Each structure stands twice: as C-alpha cells, then as structure tokens.
Amino acid sequence: DIQMTQSPSSLSASVGDRVTITCRASQNIMTYLNWYQQKPGKAPKLLIYTTSTLQSGVPSRFSGSGSGTEFTLTISSLQPEDFATYYCQQGYSTWFTFGPGTKVDIK
Amino acid sequence: QVQVVESGGGVVQPGMSLRLSCAPSGFSFSSSRIHWVRQAPGKGLEWVAVISEDGSAKYYADSVKGRISISRDTSNNTVSLQMTSLRPDDTAVYYCARGIAGSRLDNWGQGTLVTVSS
C-alpha cells in the first residue's frame, strides 16, 4: 500500500496568514494527488485534484503543487471559513489512501 | 444536482452484520465508480472499498478484506456495503462517494454512523 504522511499535524494561524501544508507519499504517485477540506460534522469536500487543479467553486486563494512524492497545499490568505481539517489522498493506486490530516485552527 | 445518500447505519453488537446502502442521484450511476470511506470518531479518513462502473471489479482495504463486500443493484440504482463479523474498531461514519477519472472523489454523501458495541 502507498502510505501518505502530512505535516504539520496541526497549526494555528490568523486570518490573512499564508498557510502551507505538506503531503508526502511513500512512492512515486506522479501527480495523482488530491486535497480535501473537512469541517466538523460534515463530509469531506474536494478542493484540489491532480495536484494543482481547483475543483469548481473553490476560491483561488487555494493552490497546490508538487509531483512524485512531495506535494503542498497553500492557502494564500487564510479566511475565517478556512478553519478546518485538510487531507491529502493519492489516486495513483486503485487502493486509495489518505494522509492523517492537518487541522488548521485559529491562533 | 449530483448527490449521494447513505442509509443503513445503526448500533450492532460485535460479530453481527449490517448492510449499508448508497443511492446516487443527478448523475449516470452506471458510468461511475462508487467508493466507501469511513471515519472513526475523532480520527482521519480511511478508504474502505470501491466498485467499478459495471460492477465487475471490486477492491477492498486490507483492514476489511474478507469481512466486507461491495455490490451494485442496477434495478434499484444503489450500491451496497455488506459488513459481517463487525468489531468495535469498525465503529465509524461511513461515507459513500463518487469516483471520477479513476483518482478522485468529487461528491460525498452526508455519512451514516455505524456503532459496534455490546
């Protein structure tokens, strides 16, 4: 199985901050990396797919980059509605795997 | 509007069985892979299983292989997750999601809670 890790596991930030989350895969997954946002009590929401393509309706302050085994999600200017947990997911293998999540909360 | 709706969750005792259902709407059911993902209380997301567009291919996470079976019912337009020999660590919210382009999950249901407890 392809293992996914994320760092940090949590972070505290203020509105307007630039936030970067890193995701690493245990093997080369090319650009088959997706990002999801989840708020408490809600289902995950697809934010970015194939590393850097924004899902329809997602604000442009979100961006993604990377390839191979290392990927990043960046929020250029954190907004109040962005406080949530973010998960990466590899779609290279038929057996999907998720990262453990990064919780972004208010400083 | 694309939607998936799960049902069938509840409280069961260890060793018992439970069947979850996923009812998609607003998209071509027969041309989409359907996945199940679960989330234990306070924990992260765990991919569980996927069924191919025509139901001929099914894949499972190692943690559930042999105890969980995914299937399609084309007459009812639903996907089911049959869970047997349930254990307390199967306690989770189970989400159904549409798979797109073989690599991402673009529409998720609201989830159904399964609690395994004596």
CSV table of N, CA and C in Angstrom, one decimal, chain A:
chain,number,residue,atom,x,y,z
A,1,ASP,N,0.8,-1.2,0.0
A,1,ASP,CA,0.0,0.0,0.0
A,1,ASP,C,0.9,1.3,0.0
A,2,ILE,N,0.4,2.3,-0.6
A,2,ILE,CA,1.1,3.6,-0.6
A,2,ILE,C,0.7,4.3,0.7
A,3,GLN,N,1.7,4.7,1.4
A,3,GLN,CA,1.5,5.4,2.7
A,3,GLN,C,1.6,6.9,2.4
A,4,MET,N,0.7,7.7,3.1
A,4,MET,CA,0.7,9.1,2.9
A,4,MET,C,1.0,9.7,4.3
A,5,THR,N,1.8,10.7,4.3
A,5,THR,CA,2.1,11.5,5.6
A,5,THR,C,1.8,12.9,5.3
A,6,GLN,N,1.5,13.7,6.4
A,6,GLN,CA,1.2,15.1,6.3
A,6,GLN,C,2.0,15.8,7.4
A,7,SER,N,2.4,17.0,7.1
A,7,SER,CA,3.0,17.9,8.1
A,7,SER,C,2.6,19.3,7.9
A,8,PRO,N,2.3,20.1,9.0
A,8,PRO,CA,2.2,19.6,10.3
A,8,PRO,C,0.9,18.8,10.6
A,9,SER,N,0.8,18.2,11.7
A,9,SER,CA,-0.5,17.6,12.0
A,9,SER,C,-1.5,18.6,12.5
A,10,SER,N,-1.1,19.7,12.9
A,10,SER,CA,-2.0,20.8,13.3
A,10,SER,C,-1.2,22.1,13.2
A,11,LEU,N,-1.9,23.2,13.0
A,11,LEU,CA,-1.3,24.5,13.1
A,11,LEU,C,-2.3,25.6,13.5
A,12,SER,N,-1.8,26.6,14.1
A,12,SER,CA,-2.6,27.7,14.5
A,12,SER,C,-2.2,28.9,13.6
A,13,ALA,N,-3.2,29.6,13.1
A,13,ALA,CA,-2.9,30.7,12.2
A,13,ALA,C,-4.0,31.8,12.4
A,14,SER,N,-3.7,33.0,11.9
A,14,SER,CA,-4.6,34.1,12.0
A,14,SER,C,-5.2,34.4,10.6
A,15,VAL,N,-6.3,35.0,10.6
A,15,VAL,CA,-6.9,35.4,9.3
A,15,VAL,C,-5.9,36.3,8.6
A,16,GLY,N,-5.8,36.0,7.3
A,16,GLY,CA,-4.8,36.8,6.5
A,16,GLY,C,-3.5,36.1,6.3
A,17,ASP,N,-3.2,35.1,7.2
A,17,ASP,CA,-1.9,34.4,7.1
A,17,ASP,C,-1.8,33.5,5.8
A,18,ARG,N,-0.6,33.3,5.4
A,18,ARG,CA,-0.3,32.3,4.4
A,18,ARG,C,0.0,31.0,5.0
A,19,VAL,N,-0.7,30.0,4.6
A,19,VAL,CA,-0.6,28.7,5.2
A,19,VAL,C,-0.1,27.6,4.2
A,20,THR,N,0.8,26.8,4.6
A,20,THR,CA,1.3,25.7,3.7
A,20,THR,C,1.3,24.4,4.4
A,21,ILE,N,0.7,23.4,3.8
A,21,ILE,CA,0.6,22.0,4.3
A,21,ILE,C,1.4,21.1,3.4
A,22,THR,N,2.2,20.2,3.9
A,22,THR,CA,2.9,19.3,3.1
A,22,THR,C,2.4,17.9,3.2
A,23,CYS,N,2.4,17.2,2.1
A,23,CYS,CA,2.0,15.8,2.0
A,23,CYS,C,3.0,15.0,1.3
A,24,ARG,N,3.4,13.9,1.8
A,24,ARG,CA,4.4,13.0,1.2
A,24,ARG,C,3.9,11.6,1.0
A,25,ALA,N,4.2,11.0,-0.2
A,25,ALA,CA,3.8,9.7,-0.5
A,25,ALA,C,5.0,8.7,-0.3
A,26,SER,N,4.8,7.5,0.0
A,26,SER,CA,5.8,6.5,0.2
A,26,SER,C,6.5,6.0,-1.1
A,27,GLN,N,5.8,6.3,-2.2
A,27,GLN,CA,6.4,6.0,-3.5
A,27,GLN,C,5.9,7.1,-4.5
A,28,ASN,N,6.5,7.0,-5.7
A,28,ASN,CA,6.1,8.0,-6.8
A,28,ASN,C,4.6,7.8,-7.2
A,29,ILE,N,3.9,8.9,-7.0
A,29,ILE,CA,2.5,8.8,-7.4
A,29,ILE,C,2.2,9.8,-8.5
A,30,MET,N,3.3,10.2,-9.2
A,30,MET,CA,3.2,11.2,-10.3
A,30,MET,C,2.4,12.5,-9.8
A,31,THR,N,1.3,12.8,-10.4
A,31,THR,CA,0.6,14.0,-9.9
A,31,THR,C,-0.9,13.6,-9.4
A,32,TYR,N,-1.0,12.3,-9.1
A,32,TYR,CA,-2.3,11.8,-8.7
A,32,TYR,C,-2.6,12.0,-7.2
A,33,LEU,N,-2.6,13.3,-6.9
A,33,LEU,CA,-2.7,13.7,-5.5
A,33,LEU,C,-3.9,14.7,-5.4
A,34,ASN,N,-4.8,14.5,-4.5
A,34,ASN,CA,-5.9,15.3,-4.3
A,34,ASN,C,-6.0,15.9,-2.8
A,35,TRP,N,-6.6,17.0,-2.7
A,35,TRP,CA,-6.8,17.6,-1.3
A,35,TRP,C,-8.3,17.8,-1.0
A,36,TYR,N,-8.6,17.5,0.2
A,36,TYR,CA,-10.0,17.6,0.7
A,36,TYR,C,-10.0,18.5,2.0
A,37,GLN,N,-11.1,19.2,2.1
A,37,GLN,CA,-11.3,20.0,3.3
A,37,GLN,C,-12.5,19.4,4.1
A,38,GLN,N,-12.4,19.3,5.4
A,38,GLN,CA,-13.5,18.8,6.2
A,38,GLN,C,-13.7,19.6,7.4
A,39,LYS,N,-14.9,20.0,7.6
A,39,LYS,CA,-15.3,20.8,8.7
A,39,LYS,C,-16.1,19.9,9.7
A,40,PRO,N,-16.1,20.2,11.0
A,40,PRO,CA,-16.7,19.3,12.0
A,40,PRO,C,-18.1,18.9,11.7
A,41,GLY,N,-18.4,17.6,11.7
A,41,GLY,CA,-19.7,17.1,11.5
A,41,GLY,C,-20.1,17.1,10.0
A,42,LYS,N,-19.2,17.4,9.1
A,42,LYS,CA,-19.6,17.5,7.7
A,42,LYS,C,-18.7,16.5,6.9
A,43,ALA,N,-19.2,16.2,5.7
A,43,ALA,CA,-18.5,15.3,4.8
A,43,ALA,C,-17.3,16.1,4.2
A,44,PRO,N,-16.3,15.3,3.9
A,44,PRO,CA,-15.1,16.0,3.2
A,44,PRO,C,-15.6,16.6,1.9
A,45,LYS,N,-14.9,17.6,1.5
A,45,LYS,CA,-15.2,18.4,0.2
A,45,LYS,C,-13.9,18.4,-0.6
A,46,LEU,N,-14.0,18.0,-1.9
A,46,LEU,CA,-12.8,18.0,-2.8
A,46,LEU,C,-12.4,19.5,-3.1
A,47,LEU,N,-11.2,19.8,-2.8
A,47,LEU,CA,-10.7,21.2,-3.0
A,47,LEU,C,-9.8,21.2,-4.3
A,48,ILE,N,-8.8,20.4,-4.4
A,48,ILE,CA,-7.9,20.4,-5.5
A,48,ILE,C,-7.6,18.9,-5.9
A,49,TYR,N,-7.6,18.7,-7.3
A,49,TYR,CA,-7.3,17.4,-7.8
A,49,TYR,C,-6.1,17.4,-8.7
A,50,THR,N,-5.6,16.2,-9.0
A,50,THR,CA,-4.3,16.0,-9.7
A,50,THR,C,-3.4,17.1,-9.4
A,51,THR,N,-3.1,17.3,-8.2
A,51,THR,CA,-2.0,18.2,-7.6
A,51,THR,C,-2.4,19.6,-7.6
A,52,SER,N,-2.9,20.2,-8.7
A,52,SER,CA,-3.0,21.6,-8.8
A,52,SER,C,-4.3,22.2,-9.4
A,53,THR,N,-5.2,21.3,-9.8
A,53,THR,CA,-6.4,21.8,-10.4
A,53,THR,C,-7.5,22.1,-9.4
A,54,LEU,N,-8.0,23.3,-9.3
A,54,LEU,CA,-9.1,23.6,-8.4
A,54,LEU,C,-10.4,23.1,-8.8
A,55,GLN,N,-11.1,22.4,-7.8
A,55,GLN,CA,-12.4,22.0,-8.1
A,55,GLN,C,-13.3,23.2,-8.3
A,56,SER,N,-14.3,23.0,-9.1
A,56,SER,CA,-15.2,24.1,-9.4
A,56,SER,C,-15.8,24.7,-8.1
A,57,GLY,N,-15.7,26.0,-8.1
A,57,GLY,CA,-16.3,26.7,-6.9
A,57,GLY,C,-15.3,27.0,-5.8
A,58,VAL,N,-14.1,26.4,-5.9
A,58,VAL,CA,-13.1,26.6,-4.8
A,58,VAL,C,-12.4,27.9,-5.0
A,59,PRO,N,-12.3,28.7,-4.0
A,59,PRO,CA,-11.6,30.1,-4.2
A,59,PRO,C,-10.2,30.0,-4.6
A,60,SER,N,-9.7,31.0,-5.3
A,60,SER,CA,-8.4,30.9,-5.9
A,60,SER,C,-7.3,31.1,-4.9
A,61,ARG,N,-7.6,31.4,-3.6
A,61,ARG,CA,-6.6,31.5,-2.6
A,61,ARG,C,-6.0,30.1,-2.3
A,62,PHE,N,-6.7,29.1,-2.7
A,62,PHE,CA,-6.1,27.7,-2.5
A,62,PHE,C,-5.3,27.4,-3.8
A,63,SER,N,-4.2,26.8,-3.5
A,63,SER,CA,-3.4,26.3,-4.6
A,63,SER,C,-2.6,25.0,-4.2
A,64,GLY,N,-2.2,24.3,-5.2
A,64,GLY,CA,-1.5,23.0,-4.9
A,64,GLY,C,-0.3,22.9,-5.9
A,65,SER,N,0.7,22.2,-5.4
A,65,SER,CA,1.9,22.0,-6.3
A,65,SER,C,2.6,20.7,-5.9
A,66,GLY,N,3.5,20.3,-6.7
A,66,GLY,CA,4.3,19.1,-6.4
A,66,GLY,C,4.3,18.1,-7.4
A,67,SER,N,5.0,17.0,-7.2
A,67,SER,CA,4.9,15.8,-8.1
A,67,SER,C,5.8,14.7,-7.5
A,68,GLY,N,5.5,13.5,-7.9
A,68,GLY,CA,6.4,12.4,-7.4
A,68,GLY,C,6.0,12.0,-6.0
A,69,THR,N,6.7,12.5,-5.0
A,69,THR,CA,6.4,12.1,-3.6
A,69,THR,C,6.2,13.2,-2.7
A,70,GLU,N,6.3,14.5,-3.2
A,70,GLU,CA,6.2,15.6,-2.3
A,70,GLU,C,5.2,16.6,-2.9
A,71,PHE,N,4.2,17.0,-2.1
A,71,PHE,CA,3.2,17.9,-2.5
A,71,PHE,C,2.9,19.0,-1.5
A,72,THR,N,2.3,20.1,-1.9
A,72,THR,CA,2.0,21.1,-0.9
A,72,THR,C,0.6,21.7,-1.3
A,73,LEU,N,-0.1,22.1,-0.3
A,73,LEU,CA,-1.4,22.8,-0.4
A,73,LEU,C,-1.1,24.2,0.3
A,74,THR,N,-1.4,25.2,-0.4
A,74,THR,CA,-1.2,26.6,0.1
A,74,THR,C,-2.5,27.4,0.1
A,75,ILE,N,-2.7,28.0,1.2
A,75,ILE,CA,-3.8,29.0,1.3
A,75,ILE,C,-3.1,30.4,1.4
A,76,SER,N,-3.3,31.2,0.4
A,76,SER,CA,-2.5,32.4,0.3
A,76,SER,C,-2.9,33.5,1.4
A,77,SER,N,-4.2,33.5,1.7
A,77,SER,CA,-4.6,34.5,2.7
A,77,SER,C,-5.8,33.8,3.5
A,78,LEU,N,-5.5,33.3,4.6
A,78,LEU,CA,-6.5,32.5,5.4
A,78,LEU,C,-7.8,33.3,5.7
A,79,GLN,N,-8.9,32.7,5.4
A,79,GLN,CA,-10.2,33.3,5.7
A,79,GLN,C,-10.9,32.6,6.9
A,80,PRO,N,-11.8,33.2,7.5
A,80,PRO,CA,-12.5,32.5,8.7
A,80,PRO,C,-13.1,31.2,8.3
A,81,GLU,N,-13.6,31.0,7.1
A,81,GLU,CA,-14.3,29.8,6.7
A,81,GLU,C,-13.3,28.7,6.3
A,82,ASP,N,-12.0,29.0,6.4
A,82,ASP,CA,-10.9,28.0,6.0
A,82,ASP,C,-10.5,27.2,7.2
A,83,PHE,N,-10.9,27.6,8.4
A,83,PHE,CA,-10.5,26.8,9.6
A,83,PHE,C,-11.2,25.4,9.5
A,84,ALA,N,-10.4,24.4,9.4
A,84,ALA,CA,-10.9,23.0,9.1
A,84,ALA,C,-9.8,22.1,9.1
A,85,THR,N,-10.1,20.8,8.8
A,85,THR,CA,-9.0,19.8,8.7
A,85,THR,C,-8.8,19.5,7.2
A,86,TYR,N,-7.6,19.4,6.8
A,86,TYR,CA,-7.3,19.1,5.4
A,86,TYR,C,-6.6,17.8,5.2
A,87,TYR,N,-7.0,17.0,4.2
A,87,TYR,CA,-6.5,15.7,4.0
A,87,TYR,C,-6.0,15.6,2.6
A,88,CYS,N,-4.8,15.0,2.4
A,88,CYS,CA,-4.4,14.6,1.0
A,88,CYS,C,-4.8,13.2,0.8
A,89,GLN,N,-4.9,12.8,-0.5
A,89,GLN,CA,-5.3,11.5,-0.9
A,89,GLN,C,-4.6,11.1,-2.2
A,90,GLN,N,-4.0,9.9,-2.3
A,90,GLN,CA,-3.4,9.5,-3.5
A,90,GLN,C,-4.4,8.7,-4.3
A,91,GLY,N,-4.4,9.0,-5.6
A,91,GLY,CA,-5.3,8.3,-6.5
A,91,GLY,C,-4.5,7.6,-7.6
A,92,TYR,N,-3.2,7.3,-7.3
A,92,TYR,CA,-2.4,6.6,-8.3
A,92,TYR,C,-2.7,5.1,-8.3
A,93,SER,N,-2.9,4.6,-7.0
A,93,SER,CA,-3.2,3.2,-6.9
A,93,SER,C,-4.7,3.0,-6.8
A,94,THR,N,-5.2,1.9,-7.3
A,94,THR,CA,-6.6,1.6,-7.1
A,94,THR,C,-7.1,1.6,-5.7
A,95,TRP,N,-6.1,1.2,-4.8
A,95,TRP,CA,-6.4,1.3,-3.3
A,95,TRP,C,-6.0,2.7,-2.8
A,96,PHE,N,-7.0,3.5,-2.8
A,96,PHE,CA,-6.7,4.9,-2.3
A,96,PHE,C,-6.2,4.9,-0.9
A,97,THR,N,-5.4,5.9,-0.6
A,97,THR,CA,-5.0,6.1,0.8
A,97,THR,C,-5.1,7.6,1.1
A,98,PHE,N,-5.4,8.0,2.3
A,98,PHE,CA,-5.4,9.3,2.7
A,98,PHE,C,-4.3,9.6,3.7
A,99,GLY,N,-3.9,10.9,3.7
A,99,GLY,CA,-3.0,11.3,4.8
A,99,GLY,C,-3.7,11.4,6.1
A,100,PRO,N,-3.0,11.6,7.2
A,100,PRO,CA,-3.7,11.6,8.5
A,100,PRO,C,-4.4,12.9,8.8
A,101,GLY,N,-4.2,13.9,8.0
A,101,GLY,CA,-4.9,15.2,8.2
A,101,GLY,C,-4.1,16.3,8.9
A,102,THR,N,-4.4,17.5,8.5
A,102,THR,CA,-3.8,18.7,9.2
A,102,THR,C,-4.9,19.6,9.6
A,103,LYS,N,-5.0,19.8,10.9
A,103,LYS,CA,-6.1,20.7,11.5
A,103,LYS,C,-5.6,22.1,11.5
A,104,VAL,N,-6.3,23.0,10.9
A,104,VAL,CA,-6.0,24.4,10.9
A,104,VAL,C,-7.0,25.1,11.8
A,105,ASP,N,-6.4,25.7,12.9
A,105,ASP,CA,-7.3,26.4,13.8
A,105,ASP,C,-6.9,27.8,14.0
A,106,ILE,N,-7.7,28.5,14.8
A,106,ILE,CA,-7.5,30.0,15.0
A,106,ILE,C,-6.5,30.2,16.0
A,107,LYS,N,-5.5,31.1,15.7
A,107,LYS,CA,-4.5,31.5,16.7
A,107,LYS,C,-5.1,32.4,17.7
